[in-house]
Amino acid sequence: MTSSASKSWLLLLGFILFYVIYLLLGALVFSSIERPVEDKLRNDIQTMQREFLNQTCINATALEEFLVKALSASEYGVSVLKNSSLNSNWDMASSMFFANTLVTTVGYGHSTPLSDMGKAFSILYALIGVPFTMLVLTASVQRLMYPLVYAPQALFQRSGLDPRPASQLHFALLLAAVLLCLFVAPAFVFRAIEGSWSFLDAVYFCFMSLCTVGLGDFVPGEQPGQKYRSLYKVVVMVYLFVGLMMMYLLLRAFHKMADLHGLTSLLELPHCEEPEGDLRPILGDGPTDTGPPPPGPLHHRAATKQPLEPAAQPSYNTISKG
Amino acid sequence: MTSSASKSWLLLLGFILFYVIYLLLGALVFSSIERPVEDKLRNDIQTMQREFLNQTCINATALEEFLVKALSASEYGVSVLKNSSLNSNWDMASSMFFANTLVTTVGYGHSTPLSDMGKAFSILYALIGVPFTMLVLTASVQRLMYPLVYAPQALFQRSGLDPRPASQLHFALLLAAVLLCLFVAPAFVFRAIEGSWSFLDAVYFCFMSLCTVGLGDFVPGEQPGQKYRSLYKVVVMVYLFVGLMMMYLLLRAFHKMADLHGLTSLLELPHCEEPEGDLRPILGDGPTDTGPPPPGPLHHRAATKQPLEPAAQPSYNTISKG
């Protein structure tokens, strides 16, 4: 690995470290703003429930009043039920989980800030956090494009495939790997841990999360009496981060394949940007590579961006056989 | 406007038309799958409430049982309250709104599919819809880059500004316009229409929606007794689409500015892809443009992608003064 490549990975490590610190800071602030408000709401609703139960006869109006309060508390994630989770929505792990769903734009909304201060801080936090998370994800994918996209495609090409079939085969394999590792396997795990989820529920959760839709009808770690809840929440956060990264990588690989097949040009859409990373090893390595030596560290983009006529598009592929 | 440019806009129109048809189809399917299930749940919960009220004395266990049912119904958007909205969550307008929040990945989750069939269809619908919506948004932004980014930047440059300050000034103006038109003005409108929202609530809603977080604690058109609710939902959908488009445009403009300042190279991130559209008018129009005639329709990318050394980066700008 060249020194520029290790510098590049060090930069990424710095990004990820800063990302974790940002989440921890967010968790600290959300927890300190929202926890007292949540406690107050929980006490209020419990008092109201006791008063309601102390009445001698059932009164439709009293029930309605109590229900208004109970349902609105439930919207903020505070339940009146006895066997509901006694965990706060704003302890450190849950606050960090909330911060994470904000910056990744998943936004389940199973617990939302109650106070104006919490709402204002959410805006500020997402304003910085969302672009920064996009940056970290982009930087991660940028560094993973070589080992997970260019290298395997080059391998297929060296074993005799043309660029287009090579990219198709690679995409199919990548898709299968992503489906298996990010949807099917996690769904089995979630079904096992979350007692009430069916397998469909678990797949639906994985899909809605990794598309950043985040409907929030299924959220892990919210059932009463779950062990190691904080650790579980952290693991789900890591799953979300890796999952989003791989979804983005899949999108980039698809985008490259679409470029190669002339689809992006046909629909007049932007082309996939080539990474500027450490591509020389593979270019200089193959027995079929007989091109002139590259003029500089950025030779690759210049070389691949020049042939722009549609007919020349197969050579668009970074790892063309020359 | 050249014929290729009008073809390009026609293509976009086709995309948008197909997008609307896709939403309508989604609404039709969601409505027919979910409406009967919702009606059944609503009836069940009302029966249960009547039975609870018919008891002679209040029983904590009975209350708990009733609350379990009421809270779980509320999570699906079915309320037991008398003065709650009597509108279905799965009439055509609401179903279309749900379909829209799926494909744009906003995902408020204020109403979610109850049935397994609905969940399975949501996955399938988002699987096609999310990439397609990204395509429509990308295609729209691609066509708006010239009038909203390149043309104004060229104007600033012609009036004597260098590329970097020109891009900064342009970005500041664009940001101000977006803040005013997509956050401040809509927030005033939402506050006026949604009685119980404060101005902060409305800004918080706009922000969380246009970042696609979509927490769903505030959703327009869900209050009881709102007039023209269907029309209102459609207008909010248009707002979401235009808003997301402008957010994406803002991001692209920022990305271009970062390229120009060498920030993307510094952080080893991909550069902003140049649009291939109708850029010749402005390139051939300026009095300072004295370059050779372009070799083909794609001249622009080839010309701007060649100078890749960091020192040559100001000429990266599409509308360089030559």
Coordinates of C-alpha atoms in Angstrom, one line a residue, chain B:
Chain B
M1 CA -33.4 26.4 -27.3
T2 CA -31.8 23.7 -29.4
S3 CA -33.8 20.6 -30.4
S4 CA -31.6 18.4 -28.1
A5 CA -32.4 20.7 -25.2
S6 CA -36.1 20.5 -25.8
K7 CA -35.8 16.7 -26.2
S8 CA -34.1 16.7 -22.8
W9 CA -36.9 18.6 -21.2
L10 CA -39.5 16.4 -22.9
L11 CA -37.7 13.4 -21.4
L12 CA -38.0 15.0 -18.0
L13 CA -41.6 15.7 -18.5
G14 CA -42.1 12.0 -19.3
F15 CA -40.3 11.1 -16.1
I16 CA -42.5 13.3 -14.0
L17 CA -45.6 12.1 -15.7
F18 CA -44.6 8.5 -15.0
Y19 CA -43.8 9.5 -11.4
V20 CA -47.3 10.8 -10.9
I21 CA -48.9 7.7 -12.5
Y22 CA -46.7 5.5 -10.2
L23 CA -48.0 7.5 -7.2
L24 CA -51.6 7.1 -8.3
L25 CA -51.1 3.4 -8.9
G26 CA -49.5 3.0 -5.5
A27 CA -52.3 4.9 -3.9
L28 CA -54.9 2.6 -5.5
V29 CA -53.2 -0.5 -4.3
F30 CA -52.4 0.7 -0.8
S31 CA -56.0 2.0 -0.4
S32 CA -57.5 -1.3 -1.6
I33 CA -55.3 -3.4 0.6
E34 CA -55.3 -1.3 3.8
R35 CA -58.7 0.3 3.9
P36 CA -60.7 -2.9 4.9
V37 CA -58.1 -3.8 7.5
E38 CA -58.3 -0.2 8.9
D39 CA -62.1 -0.3 9.0
K40 CA -62.0 -3.6 10.9
L41 CA -59.5 -2.2 13.4
R42 CA -61.6 0.9 13.9
N43 CA -64.7 -1.2 14.5
D44 CA -62.9 -3.5 16.9
I45 CA -61.6 -0.7 19.0
Q46 CA -65.0 1.1 19.1
T47 CA -66.7 -2.1 20.3
M48 CA -64.0 -2.6 22.9
Q49 CA -64.5 1.0 24.1
R50 CA -68.2 0.5 24.4
E51 CA -67.7 -2.7 26.4
F52 CA -65.3 -1.0 28.7
L53 CA -67.7 1.8 29.3
N54 CA -70.5 -0.7 30.1
Q55 CA -68.7 -2.2 33.0
T56 CA -70.2 -1.3 36.4
C57 CA -66.9 -0.6 38.2
I58 CA -63.5 0.4 37.0
N59 CA -61.1 -2.4 36.8
A60 CA -57.3 -1.7 36.4
T61 CA -56.9 -4.9 34.4
A62 CA -59.7 -4.1 32.0
L63 CA -58.3 -0.6 31.6
E64 CA -54.9 -2.0 30.8
E65 CA -56.4 -4.4 28.3
F66 CA -58.3 -1.6 26.6
L67 CA -55.2 0.7 26.6
V68 CA -53.0 -2.0 25.0
K69 CA -55.5 -2.2 22.1
A70 CA -56.0 1.6 21.9
L71 CA -52.3 2.4 21.9
S72 CA -51.5 -0.3 19.3
A73 CA -54.3 1.0 17.1
S74 CA -53.0 4.5 17.5
E75 CA -49.6 3.4 16.2
Y76 CA -51.3 2.4 13.0
G77 CA -52.9 5.8 12.8
V78 CA -56.4 4.7 14.1
S79 CA -57.5 6.8 17.0
V80 CA -60.2 6.0 19.6
L81 CA -60.8 9.6 20.4
K82 CA -64.2 11.1 19.6
N83 CA -62.8 14.4 18.3
S84 CA -60.1 12.7 16.3
S85 CA -60.0 13.0 12.5
L86 CA -62.7 10.8 11.0
N87 CA -60.8 10.6 7.8
S88 CA -59.4 7.3 6.8
N89 CA -55.6 7.0 6.6
W90 CA -56.1 5.0 3.5
D91 CA -58.4 7.1 1.3
M92 CA -56.9 8.0 -2.1
A93 CA -55.3 11.2 -1.0
S94 CA -53.8 9.8 2.2
S95 CA -52.7 6.6 0.4
M96 CA -51.0 8.7 -2.3
F97 CA -49.4 10.8 0.5
F98 CA -48.1 7.6 2.1
A99 CA -46.8 6.3 -1.3
N100 CA -45.1 9.6 -1.8
T101 CA -43.4 9.5 1.7
L102 CA -42.2 6.0 0.8
V103 CA -40.6 6.8 -2.5
T104 CA -39.0 10.0 -1.4
T105 CA -37.7 8.1 1.7
V106 CA -39.2 10.8 4.0
G107 CA -41.3 8.1 5.7
Y108 CA -43.2 9.9 8.4
G109 CA -44.7 6.7 9.7
H110 CA -47.8 8.4 11.1
S111 CA -49.8 5.7 9.3
T112 CA -48.2 2.4 8.4
P113 CA -49.5 -0.7 6.7
L114 CA -51.4 -3.0 9.0
S115 CA -51.5 -6.1 6.9
D116 CA -48.7 -8.4 5.8
M117 CA -49.8 -7.8 2.2
G118 CA -49.4 -4.1 2.8
K119 CA -45.9 -4.5 4.2
A120 CA -44.8 -6.8 1.4
F121 CA -46.3 -4.3 -1.2
S122 CA -44.5 -1.4 0.6
I123 CA -41.1 -3.2 0.1
L124 CA -41.8 -3.9 -3.6
Y125 CA -43.2 -0.4 -4.1
A126 CA -40.2 1.3 -2.5
L127 CA -37.8 -1.1 -4.3
I128 CA -38.8 0.4 -7.6
G129 CA -40.0 3.7 -6.4
V130 CA -37.0 4.9 -4.4
P131 CA -34.5 4.6 -7.3
F132 CA -37.0 5.9 -9.8
T133 CA -37.7 9.0 -7.6
M134 CA -33.9 9.5 -7.3
L135 CA -33.7 9.3 -11.0
V136 CA -36.5 11.9 -11.5
L137 CA -35.0 14.2 -8.9
T138 CA -31.5 13.8 -10.5
A139 CA -32.9 14.4 -14.0
S140 CA -34.7 17.6 -12.8
V141 CA -31.7 19.0 -11.0
Q142 CA -29.5 18.1 -14.0
R143 CA -31.7 20.3 -16.2
L144 CA -31.9 23.1 -13.6
M145 CA -28.2 23.3 -13.1
Y146 CA -27.8 25.5 -16.1
P147 CA -30.4 28.2 -15.4
L148 CA -30.0 28.2 -11.6
V149 CA -26.2 27.5 -11.2
Y150 CA -24.1 28.0 -14.3
A151 CA -25.9 30.9 -15.8
P152 CA -25.9 33.1 -12.6
Q153 CA -22.3 32.2 -11.9
A154 CA -21.4 33.2 -15.5
L155 CA -23.2 36.4 -15.0
F156 CA -21.2 37.2 -11.8
Q157 CA -18.0 36.3 -13.6
R158 CA -18.8 38.5 -16.6
S159 CA -19.3 41.4 -14.2
G160 CA -15.7 41.0 -13.1
L161 CA -15.7 38.4 -10.3
D162 CA -13.2 35.5 -10.2
P163 CA -14.6 32.0 -10.3
R164 CA -14.2 31.3 -6.6
P165 CA -15.8 34.5 -5.2
A166 CA -18.5 34.1 -8.0
S167 CA -19.3 30.6 -6.8
Q168 CA -19.4 31.8 -3.1
L169 CA -21.7 34.7 -3.9
H170 CA -23.9 32.5 -6.0
F171 CA -24.1 29.9 -3.3
A172 CA -25.0 32.4 -0.6
L173 CA -27.8 33.8 -2.7
L174 CA -29.1 30.4 -3.6
L175 CA -29.0 29.4 0.1
A176 CA -30.9 32.5 1.1
A177 CA -33.5 31.9 -1.6
V178 CA -34.0 28.3 -0.5
L179 CA -34.3 29.2 3.2
L180 CA -36.9 31.8 2.4
C181 CA -39.0 29.9 -0.2
L182 CA -38.7 26.4 1.3
F183 CA -38.5 27.0 5.0
V184 CA -39.6 30.4 6.2
A185 CA -42.5 31.0 3.9
P186 CA -44.0 27.4 4.1
A187 CA -43.6 27.5 7.9
F188 CA -45.8 30.6 8.0
V189 CA -48.4 28.8 5.8
F190 CA -48.3 25.6 7.9
R191 CA -48.6 27.5 11.1
A192 CA -51.7 29.3 9.7
I193 CA -53.3 26.1 8.5
E194 CA -52.4 23.7 11.3
G195 CA -53.9 25.4 14.3
S196 CA -51.8 23.7 17.0
W197 CA -48.4 24.2 15.4
S198 CA -46.1 26.9 16.6
F199 CA -43.7 28.6 14.1
L200 CA -40.8 26.5 15.5
D201 CA -43.0 23.3 15.0
A202 CA -43.6 24.3 11.4
V203 CA -39.9 25.1 10.7
Y204 CA -39.0 21.8 12.4
F205 CA -41.5 20.0 10.2
C206 CA -40.1 21.6 7.0
F207 CA -36.5 20.8 8.0
M208 CA -37.1 17.2 9.1
S209 CA -39.1 16.6 5.8
L210 CA -36.6 18.1 3.4
C211 CA -33.7 16.3 5.0
T212 CA -35.8 13.1 4.5
V213 CA -35.6 12.4 8.2
G214 CA -39.4 12.5 8.5
L215 CA -39.9 11.9 12.2
G216 CA -43.6 12.1 11.7
D217 CA -44.4 13.9 15.0
F218 CA -45.9 16.7 12.8
V219 CA -47.7 15.7 9.7
P220 CA -49.9 18.2 7.7
G221 CA -53.6 17.5 7.1
E222 CA -54.1 15.2 10.1
Q223 CA -56.1 17.5 12.3
P224 CA -59.9 16.9 12.6
G225 CA -62.2 19.1 10.4
Q226 CA -59.6 20.5 8.0
K227 CA -61.2 21.7 4.7
Y228 CA -60.0 20.6 1.3
R229 CA -57.9 17.9 2.9
S230 CA -57.2 16.0 -0.3
L231 CA -56.1 19.1 -2.1
Y232 CA -54.0 20.1 0.8
K233 CA -52.2 16.7 0.8
V234 CA -51.5 17.1 -2.9
V235 CA -50.0 20.5 -2.4
V236 CA -47.8 19.2 0.4
M237 CA -46.6 16.4 -1.9
V238 CA -45.7 19.0 -4.6
Y239 CA -43.9 21.0 -1.8
L240 CA -42.0 17.9 -0.8
F241 CA -41.0 17.1 -4.4
V242 CA -39.9 20.7 -5.2
G243 CA -38.2 21.0 -1.8
L244 CA -36.2 17.8 -2.2
M245 CA -35.2 18.9 -5.7
M246 CA -34.0 22.2 -4.5
M247 CA -32.1 20.6 -1.5
Y248 CA -30.4 18.4 -4.0
L249 CA -29.6 21.3 -6.3
L250 CA -28.1 23.2 -3.3
L251 CA -26.0 20.2 -2.5
R252 CA -24.7 20.0 -6.1
A253 CA -23.9 23.7 -6.0
F254 CA -22.1 23.2 -2.7
H255 CA -20.3 20.2 -4.2
K256 CA -19.2 22.3 -7.2
M257 CA -18.0 25.1 -4.9
A258 CA -16.0 22.6 -2.8
D259 CA -14.4 21.2 -6.0
L260 CA -13.5 24.7 -7.1
H261 CA -11.8 25.4 -3.7
G262 CA -9.9 22.1 -3.8
L263 CA -11.8 20.7 -0.8
T264 CA -13.0 17.5 -2.5
S265 CA -9.5 16.7 -3.7
L266 CA -8.1 17.5 -0.2
L267 CA -10.6 15.1 1.4
E268 CA -10.2 12.6 -1.4
L269 CA -13.9 12.6 -2.2
P270 CA -15.5 12.3 -5.7
H271 CA -15.9 15.5 -7.7
C272 CA -19.2 16.9 -8.8
E273 CA -20.2 15.5 -12.2
E274 CA -20.6 18.2 -14.8
P275 CA -23.9 18.1 -16.6
E276 CA -23.7 17.4 -20.3
G277 CA -26.6 19.6 -21.2
D278 CA -27.1 22.7 -23.2
L279 CA -24.0 24.6 -22.1
R280 CA -22.9 25.9 -25.4
P281 CA -25.0 29.1 -25.5
I282 CA -23.2 30.5 -22.5
L283 CA -19.8 29.3 -23.6
G284 CA -20.1 30.8 -27.0
D285 CA -21.9 33.9 -25.8
G286 CA -19.5 35.7 -23.5
P287 CA -17.2 38.3 -24.9
T288 CA -14.3 36.8 -23.1
D289 CA -14.8 33.3 -24.6
T290 CA -12.3 32.9 -27.4
G291 CA -11.6 29.2 -27.2
P292 CA -11.6 26.8 -30.2
P293 CA -15.0 25.4 -31.4
P294 CA -16.0 22.4 -29.4
P295 CA -15.3 19.0 -31.0
G296 CA -18.7 17.5 -30.3
P297 CA -21.8 17.5 -28.0
L298 CA -19.7 16.1 -25.2
H299 CA -16.8 18.5 -25.6
H300 CA -17.6 20.1 -22.3
R301 CA -16.8 17.3 -20.0
A302 CA -13.6 16.4 -21.9
A303 CA -12.5 20.0 -21.8
T304 CA -13.1 20.5 -18.1
K305 CA -12.0 17.1 -17.0
Q306 CA -8.5 17.3 -18.5
P307 CA -6.8 19.8 -16.2
L308 CA -6.6 17.8 -13.1
E309 CA -3.6 19.1 -11.3
P310 CA -4.6 21.0 -8.1
A311 CA -3.1 24.2 -9.5
A312 CA -5.4 24.0 -12.5
Q313 CA -8.5 23.7 -10.5
P314 CA -10.1 27.1 -11.0
S315 CA -10.4 26.2 -14.7
Y316 CA -12.5 23.2 -13.4
N317 CA -15.4 25.7 -13.3
T318 CA -17.6 25.2 -16.3
I319 CA -17.9 28.9 -17.0
S320 CA -14.3 29.9 -16.7
K321 CA -13.4 33.1 -18.4
G322 CA -10.8 31.4 -20.6

